Coordinates of C-alpha atoms in Angstrom, one line a residue:
Chain A
A1 CA -153.7 133.0 220.9
Q2 CA -156.1 132.1 218.2
S3 CA -158.8 134.5 217.0
V4 CA -161.3 134.8 214.3
T5 CA -162.5 138.0 212.6
Q6 CA -165.6 138.0 210.3
L7 CA -165.8 141.2 208.3
G8 CA -169.4 142.6 208.2
S9 CA -172.0 141.6 210.8
H10 CA -174.6 141.9 208.1
V11 CA -174.4 141.1 204.4
S12 CA -177.2 141.6 201.9
V13 CA -177.3 140.2 198.4
S14 CA -179.9 139.7 195.7
E15 CA -181.2 136.3 194.9
G16 CA -178.9 134.8 192.2
A17 CA -176.0 137.0 193.1
L18 CA -172.6 135.9 194.4
V19 CA -172.3 135.4 198.2
L20 CA -169.0 136.3 199.8
L21 CA -168.6 136.1 203.5
R22 CA -165.2 137.0 204.8
C23 CA -163.2 135.3 207.6
N24 CA -159.7 136.0 208.8
Y25 CA -158.0 134.1 211.5
S26 CA -154.9 134.2 213.6
S27 CA -153.3 131.0 214.8
S28 CA -149.8 130.1 216.1
V29 CA -150.0 126.6 214.6
P30 CA -151.7 125.1 211.5
P31 CA -155.4 125.6 212.1
Y32 CA -158.5 123.6 211.3
L33 CA -161.1 125.9 209.9
F34 CA -164.8 125.6 209.8
W35 CA -167.9 127.4 208.5
Y36 CA -171.2 126.8 210.3
V37 CA -174.7 128.0 209.5
Q38 CA -177.4 128.7 212.0
Y39 CA -181.0 129.1 211.0
P40 CA -183.4 131.0 213.3
N41 CA -184.1 129.1 216.5
Q42 CA -182.0 126.2 215.4
G43 CA -178.6 124.7 216.3
L44 CA -175.4 124.9 214.3
Q45 CA -174.9 122.9 211.1
L46 CA -171.5 122.3 209.6
L47 CA -171.2 123.8 206.1
L48 CA -167.6 122.8 205.4
K49 CA -164.3 122.3 207.0
Y50 CA -160.6 122.5 206.2
T51 CA -158.2 120.2 208.0
T52 CA -155.4 119.3 205.6
G53 CA -154.9 118.8 201.9
A54 CA -156.8 120.6 199.2
T55 CA -157.2 124.3 200.1
L56 CA -160.4 124.7 198.2
V57 CA -163.1 122.9 200.1
K58 CA -166.7 122.3 199.0
G59 CA -169.5 122.0 201.4
I60 CA -173.2 121.5 201.5
N61 CA -175.8 123.7 199.7
G62 CA -173.3 124.8 197.0
F63 CA -171.0 126.6 199.4
E64 CA -167.2 126.5 199.2
A65 CA -164.3 128.1 200.9
E66 CA -160.6 128.5 200.2
F67 CA -157.9 128.4 202.8
K68 CA -155.2 131.0 202.0
K69 CA -152.4 130.6 204.4
S70 CA -150.5 133.7 203.2
E71 CA -153.6 135.8 203.8
T72 CA -154.8 134.0 206.9
S73 CA -158.2 133.9 205.3
F74 CA -161.0 131.3 204.8
H75 CA -163.7 133.2 202.9
L76 CA -167.0 131.5 202.2
T77 CA -168.6 131.8 198.7
K78 CA -171.6 130.6 196.8
P79 CA -172.0 131.5 193.1
S80 CA -175.7 132.1 193.3
A81 CA -177.7 133.1 196.4
H82 CA -181.0 131.5 197.1
M83 CA -183.7 132.8 199.5
S84 CA -183.1 129.7 201.7
D85 CA -179.5 130.8 202.3
A86 CA -180.7 133.6 204.6
A87 CA -179.2 132.7 208.0
E88 CA -176.4 133.4 210.4
Y89 CA -172.9 132.2 209.4
F90 CA -170.1 131.5 211.8
C91 CA -166.5 131.0 210.9
A92 CA -164.5 129.0 213.5
V93 CA -160.9 128.0 214.0
T94 CA -159.5 125.1 216.0
Q95 CA -155.9 124.4 216.9
N96 CA -154.2 121.8 218.9
T97 CA -152.1 123.5 221.6
G98 CA -152.1 120.8 224.1
G99 CA -155.9 120.5 223.9
F100 CA -158.3 121.2 221.1
K101 CA -160.3 124.3 221.4
T102 CA -162.6 126.0 218.8
I103 CA -163.0 129.7 218.7
F104 CA -165.9 131.3 216.8
G105 CA -166.1 134.5 214.9
A106 CA -168.9 137.0 215.8
G107 CA -171.0 135.8 212.9
T108 CA -172.4 137.3 209.7
R109 CA -176.1 137.5 209.1
L110 CA -176.9 137.0 205.4
F111 CA -180.0 138.6 204.0
V112 CA -181.2 137.6 200.5
K113 CA -183.4 140.0 198.6
A114 CA -185.9 138.8 196.0
Chain B
S1 CA -170.7 111.7 212.4
A2 CA -171.9 111.4 216.0
V3 CA -175.5 112.1 216.9
I4 CA -176.1 114.2 219.9
S5 CA -179.2 114.3 222.1
Q6 CA -179.4 117.4 224.3
K7 CA -182.0 117.8 227.0
P8 CA -183.9 119.8 227.8
S9 CA -184.4 121.7 224.6
R10 CA -185.7 124.7 226.5
D11 CA -186.7 125.7 230.0
I12 CA -187.8 128.7 231.9
C13 CA -186.4 128.9 235.4
Q14 CA -186.6 131.1 238.4
R15 CA -183.7 133.1 239.5
G16 CA -181.6 131.5 242.2
T17 CA -182.3 128.0 241.0
S18 CA -180.1 125.6 239.1
L19 CA -180.6 123.7 235.9
T20 CA -178.8 120.6 234.7
I21 CA -178.4 120.1 230.9
Q22 CA -177.6 116.7 229.6
C23 CA -175.6 115.7 226.5
Q24 CA -175.8 112.1 225.2
V25 CA -173.8 110.9 222.2
D26 CA -174.5 107.8 220.3
S27 CA -170.8 106.8 220.1
Q28 CA -167.7 107.2 222.2
V29 CA -166.0 110.5 221.6
T30 CA -162.7 111.8 222.8
M31 CA -163.7 115.4 223.4
M32 CA -166.8 117.1 224.6
F33 CA -167.3 120.8 225.0
W34 CA -169.9 123.2 226.3
Y35 CA -170.7 126.5 224.7
R36 CA -172.9 129.5 225.5
Q37 CA -174.6 131.6 222.9
Q38 CA -176.1 134.8 224.4
P39 CA -179.0 136.4 222.6
G40 CA -177.8 137.8 219.2
Q41 CA -174.2 136.8 220.0
S42 CA -171.7 134.2 218.8
L43 CA -170.7 131.1 220.6
T44 CA -168.3 131.2 223.6
L45 CA -166.6 128.2 224.9
I46 CA -167.4 127.5 228.6
A47 CA -165.3 124.5 229.2
T48 CA -163.9 121.2 227.9
A49 CA -165.5 118.2 229.6
N50 CA -162.7 115.7 230.5
Q51 CA -163.6 112.1 231.1
G52 CA -162.5 111.0 234.5
S53 CA -161.1 114.4 235.6
E54 CA -162.2 117.9 236.3
A55 CA -163.4 120.0 233.4
T56 CA -161.1 122.7 231.9
Y57 CA -162.7 126.1 232.1
E58 CA -162.2 129.1 229.9
S59 CA -161.4 132.5 231.2
G60 CA -164.5 134.0 232.8
F61 CA -166.2 130.7 233.7
V62 CA -165.8 129.0 237.0
I63 CA -166.7 125.5 238.3
D64 CA -168.9 126.8 241.1
K65 CA -171.2 128.5 238.5
F66 CA -171.0 125.9 235.8
P67 CA -170.2 122.5 237.3
I68 CA -169.6 119.8 234.6
S69 CA -169.6 116.1 234.8
R70 CA -168.3 113.6 232.3
P71 CA -168.7 110.1 233.8
N72 CA -168.0 108.3 230.5
L73 CA -167.2 108.8 226.8
T74 CA -170.8 109.2 225.7
F75 CA -172.3 111.5 228.3
S76 CA -171.8 114.9 230.0
T77 CA -173.9 117.3 232.0
L78 CA -173.6 121.1 232.5
T79 CA -175.3 122.7 235.5
V80 CA -176.1 126.4 235.5
S81 CA -176.1 127.3 239.2
N82 CA -177.8 130.1 241.1
M83 CA -179.2 131.5 237.9
S84 CA -179.8 135.1 237.1
P85 CA -181.5 136.7 234.1
E86 CA -178.0 137.3 232.6
D87 CA -177.7 133.5 232.3
S88 CA -180.5 133.5 229.7
S89 CA -178.8 132.0 226.7
I90 CA -178.6 129.0 224.5
Y91 CA -176.2 126.3 225.8
L92 CA -174.8 123.9 223.3
C93 CA -172.9 120.7 223.6
S94 CA -170.3 119.8 221.0
V95 CA -168.3 116.7 220.4
G96 CA -165.2 115.7 218.5
G97 CA -163.0 112.7 218.0
D98 CA -160.2 112.2 215.5
L99 CA -158.6 115.1 213.7
S100 CA -160.7 114.7 210.6
N101 CA -163.9 114.8 212.5
Y102 CA -163.0 117.1 215.3
G103 CA -165.4 119.7 216.5
Y104 CA -168.0 119.6 213.8
T105 CA -171.0 118.1 215.6
F106 CA -173.2 120.2 217.8
G107 CA -176.3 119.4 219.8
S108 CA -179.5 121.3 219.1
G109 CA -179.0 123.4 222.1
T110 CA -180.9 124.2 225.3
R111 CA -182.7 127.6 225.3
L112 CA -182.7 128.8 228.8
T113 CA -184.7 131.8 230.0
V114 CA -184.3 133.0 233.6
V115 CA -187.1 135.1 235.1

């Protein structure tokens, strides 16, 4: 069965500092991996996705993530945090096991300090 | 990517009543899903809405409580039946198509409060 683990329910960084949000997954077949962002009282917005090909994927708002099969990880990074990055971030994994299904991690709330 | 219109955006309902949430997509999509996000929690998949057949429900969710319709490739409804305060959540519709586009579009959600 597939699962997603996000390390740290809360992460706090200073403005301008590196953002690192961790995501590990388990999947019996090659997964599709996603990061979503949710701002307060809003729906989910796709940040980036990995399906096939290049393992380093770039997304919106300066975020990127690297798929590391050997580590079963898909960590999200941004070189320099901005106040507007404060939000909830969800890692998700999808696999085709006779029907596509997406499982979400518990989420990480990012706080950005001035 | 597909554009999803989800209605209503929010509602306050009395316990024991039912609410039907609509999800309209601007293009034909292969897959439609319904998720629940309880306060302060992550998203949990309720079911996959199958066109022309009964929905596929995840463990812990049953058709009597969450009946789903999918009459065509652009529309689906989720009904929350016999509501209790524990059903207060955000309900989201999600759609996917080919592999490169799968699962990345969500509706804006329906914020349900049961009193």
